[in-house]
Amino acid sequence: MINIGVIGYGYWGPNIVRNFSSLEGAEVRSVCDMNLQSLNRVRKVYPHIQITQNCGDILDAPGIDAVAVITPVSSHYELAKRALLNGKHVFVEKPFTATIAQAEELIEIAARKKLTIMVDHTFIFTGAVRKIKRLIEEKSLGDLYYYDSVRVNLGLFQSDVNVVWDLAPHDFAVMDFLIDEKPAAVAACGKAHVNGLEDTAYITVQFNNNMIAHFNVNWLSPVKVRTTLIGGEKKMLVWNDLEADEKIKIYDKGVEVTNREGVYNLRVSYRSGDMHAPKVDQIEALKHETEYFLECITKGESPENDGHAGLRVVKLLDACNESMKRNGQMVSV
Ligand SMILES: NC(=O)c1ccc[n+]([C@@H]2O[C@H](COP(=O)([O-])OP(=O)(O)OC[C@H]3O[C@@H](n4cnc5c(N)ncnc54)[C@H](O)[C@@H]3O)[C@@H](O)[C@H]2O)c1
């Protein structure tokens, strides 16, 4: 049995407590939140779980094997570091840390103490992303041309990070999981209209091969959009995460060059074949992810979404901030 302490029971924390509580091999022993109202919510649903306002009651407790850090990013490093130094495995929210140096230090401590770090890159555990991964590995799409994502909605404004650090970690984590080639450089433009932090941003990611990626993240959109297009030489797909059933649509569409004799004679033919919507696993991603966390601890294996994956995402986010400061200049990753 792995005894778990959860720190942070705001918007996302209840999902973490619910999922760990439902697993055979885990027991949520304690939940900590600075806010008393949050703790009252825990008490109502889980009267048997200890509650505390003092994170030391979890981080220093000998009976806790693993700590889930579900607080805003500004506190991830301090809480995760203390947990690791006390010999506890760590499940930490995205984005992993607020700086590259913090992520590197946590990775080093975990390696030295042979502990597991898992960064909550929830979307890589969805049926849709697992299916897309298989399609890319099987070369169904052919060589990839582009990755294009829109993640926009109204709010929720965060007080400690801009829209890039809030929403783009999801997309960067998915892209990192799906595409073997790693980004070479980033250009980002963003504007702050409301609270001094960028709430609207456009990000371009360059690769050393012919791939290009673009991300649109926005807290000021009147409608919620969660759509990713992935274009390949053979096929193209659309992943609409807001669709209940047909989350992925694969289009047998493409362009073939039929004559390359000079610019004016260049002829292309357009292929417009069938559309196919494969069935995808609808089980909650966090269920798979929390199960996988226990499995990695038990087997002593490093997760796909380990500290290094978290660090790759933080490097992209850091490059975005640097680029936004320099008015959209390209920044190497
Ligand atoms: N994986 C996902 O899909 C997903 C979704 C939403 C949020 N998140 C991440 O989860 C984290 C929390 O986000 P949220 O929206 O739940 O924030 P939130 O502000 O709603 O909740 C955070 C809670 O942590 C508590 N807290 C903060 N610092 C603390 C400390 N040092 N000790 C004890 N309690 C503390 C606060 O009182 C609050 O109740 C963020 O890193 C966010 O990026 C992930």
PDB file of C-alpha atoms and ligand atoms in Angstrom, residues 7-13 32-35 38 41 53 55 69-73 75-76 79 93-95 120-123 156 158 165-166 170, ligand 1:
ATOM      1  CA  ILE A   7      -1.106  19.403  -0.886  1.00  0.00           C
ATOM      2  CA  GLY A   8      -3.569  21.816  -2.517  1.00  0.00           C
ATOM      3  CA  TYR A   9      -7.309  21.237  -2.693  1.00  0.00           C
ATOM      4  CA  GLY A  10      -8.480  24.131  -4.881  1.00  0.00           C
ATOM      5  CA  TYR A  11      -9.864  23.586  -8.393  1.00  0.00           C
ATOM      6  CA  TRP A  12      -7.736  20.615  -9.517  1.00  0.00           C
ATOM      7  CA  GLY A  13      -6.845  18.951  -6.179  1.00  0.00           C
ATOM      8  CA  CYS A  32      -3.251  19.908   3.251  1.00  0.00           C
ATOM      9  CA  ASP A  33      -4.536  23.299   2.174  1.00  0.00           C
ATOM     10  CA  MET A  34      -3.817  26.731   3.611  1.00  0.00           C
ATOM     11  CA  ASN A  35      -7.454  27.586   3.109  1.00  0.00           C
ATOM     12  CA  SER A  38     -10.999  23.898   1.108  1.00  0.00           C
ATOM     13  CA  ARG A  41     -14.811  20.406   1.512  1.00  0.00           C
ATOM     14  CA  GLN A  53      -3.179  23.582   7.136  1.00  0.00           C
ATOM     15  CA  CYS A  55       2.305  21.211   4.851  1.00  0.00           C
ATOM     16  CA  VAL A  69       1.697  18.820  -5.138  1.00  0.00           C
ATOM     17  CA  ILE A  70      -1.475  20.435  -6.557  1.00  0.00           C
ATOM     18  CA  THR A  71      -0.765  24.072  -5.731  1.00  0.00           C
ATOM     19  CA  PRO A  72       0.052  27.012  -8.063  1.00  0.00           C
ATOM     20  CA  VAL A  73       3.408  26.710  -9.871  1.00  0.00           C
ATOM     21  CA  SER A  75       5.170  26.749  -4.780  1.00  0.00           C
ATOM     22  CA  HIS A  76       5.921  23.515  -6.717  1.00  0.00           C
ATOM     23  CA  LEU A  79       7.152  21.651  -1.707  1.00  0.00           C
ATOM     24  CA  GLU A  93       1.219  19.510 -11.305  1.00  0.00           C
ATOM     25  CA  LYS A  94       2.086  21.060 -14.623  1.00  0.00           C
ATOM     26  CA  PRO A  95       4.033  23.188 -15.231  1.00  0.00           C
ATOM     27  CA  ASP A 120       0.893  15.739 -14.303  1.00  0.00           C
ATOM     28  CA  HIS A 121       0.818  15.922 -18.094  1.00  0.00           C
ATOM     29  CA  THR A 122      -2.782  14.710 -18.020  1.00  0.00           C
ATOM     30  CA  PHE A 123      -3.530  14.820 -21.736  1.00  0.00           C
ATOM     31  CA  LEU A 156      -9.649  31.365 -15.629  1.00  0.00           C
ATOM     32  CA  GLN A 158      -4.250  33.040 -12.871  1.00  0.00           C
ATOM     33  CA  TRP A 165       2.394  29.089 -18.520  1.00  0.00           C
ATOM     34  CA  ASP A 166      -1.216  28.167 -17.727  1.00  0.00           C
ATOM     35  CA  HIS A 170      -0.818  20.950 -22.014  1.00  0.00           C
TER      36      HIS A 170
HETATM   37  N1  LIG B   1      -3.506  18.825 -15.196  1.00  0.00           N
HETATM   38  C1  LIG B   1      -4.513  19.635 -15.438  1.00  0.00           C
HETATM   39  O1  LIG B   1      -5.319  19.436 -16.342  1.00  0.00           O
HETATM   40  C2  LIG B   1      -4.688  20.842 -14.550  1.00  0.00           C
HETATM   41  C3  LIG B   1      -5.893  21.529 -14.524  1.00  0.00           C
HETATM   42  C4  LIG B   1      -5.999  22.629 -13.668  1.00  0.00           C
HETATM   43  C5  LIG B   1      -4.929  23.036 -12.890  1.00  0.00           C
HETATM   44  N2  LIG B   1      -3.757  22.338 -12.970  1.00  0.00           N
HETATM   45  C6  LIG B   1      -2.589  22.743 -12.158  1.00  0.00           C
HETATM   46  O2  LIG B   1      -2.879  22.468 -10.794  1.00  0.00           O
HETATM   47  C7  LIG B   1      -2.223  23.417  -9.971  1.00  0.00           C
HETATM   48  C8  LIG B   1      -3.274  24.051  -9.060  1.00  0.00           C
HETATM   49  O3  LIG B   1      -4.204  24.714  -9.865  1.00  0.00           O
HETATM   50  P1  LIG B   1      -5.675  25.039  -9.341  1.00  0.00           P
HETATM   51  O4  LIG B   1      -6.410  25.566 -10.514  1.00  0.00           O
HETATM   52  O5  LIG B   1      -6.234  23.904  -8.575  1.00  0.00           O
HETATM   53  O6  LIG B   1      -5.356  26.266  -8.334  1.00  0.00           O
HETATM   54  P2  LIG B   1      -6.270  26.785  -7.154  1.00  0.00           P
HETATM   55  O7  LIG B   1      -5.757  28.143  -6.820  1.00  0.00           O
HETATM   56  O8  LIG B   1      -7.713  26.597  -7.465  1.00  0.00           O
HETATM   57  O9  LIG B   1      -5.937  25.802  -5.949  1.00  0.00           O
HETATM   58  C9  LIG B   1      -4.703  25.761  -5.297  1.00  0.00           C
HETATM   59  C10 LIG B   1      -4.936  25.414  -3.822  1.00  0.00           C
HETATM   60  O10 LIG B   1      -3.655  25.232  -3.225  1.00  0.00           O
HETATM   61  C11 LIG B   1      -3.683  25.873  -1.938  1.00  0.00           C
HETATM   62  N3  LIG B   1      -2.289  26.218  -1.636  1.00  0.00           N
HETATM   63  C12 LIG B   1      -1.468  27.054  -2.306  1.00  0.00           C
HETATM   64  N4  LIG B   1      -0.220  27.047  -1.781  1.00  0.00           N
HETATM   65  C13 LIG B   1      -0.254  26.181  -0.743  1.00  0.00           C
HETATM   66  C14 LIG B   1       0.723  25.739   0.200  1.00  0.00           C
HETATM   67  N5  LIG B   1       1.975  26.185   0.151  1.00  0.00           N
HETATM   68  N6  LIG B   1       0.330  24.843   1.131  1.00  0.00           N
HETATM   69  C15 LIG B   1      -0.941  24.401   1.182  1.00  0.00           C
HETATM   70  N7  LIG B   1      -1.916  24.779   0.314  1.00  0.00           N
HETATM   71  C16 LIG B   1      -1.559  25.656  -0.641  1.00  0.00           C
HETATM   72  C17 LIG B   1      -4.606  27.063  -2.097  1.00  0.00           C
HETATM   73  O11 LIG B   1      -5.170  27.456  -0.845  1.00  0.00           O
HETATM   74  C18 LIG B   1      -5.669  26.510  -3.042  1.00  0.00           C
HETATM   75  O12 LIG B   1      -6.770  25.929  -2.358  1.00  0.00           O
HETATM   76  C19 LIG B   1      -1.528  24.405 -10.905  1.00  0.00           C
HETATM   77  O13 LIG B   1      -0.178  24.045 -11.047  1.00  0.00           O
HETATM   78  C20 LIG B   1      -2.256  24.201 -12.232  1.00  0.00           C
HETATM   79  O14 LIG B   1      -1.448  24.493 -13.353  1.00  0.00           O
HETATM   80  C21 LIG B   1      -3.627  21.263 -13.758  1.00  0.00           C
END
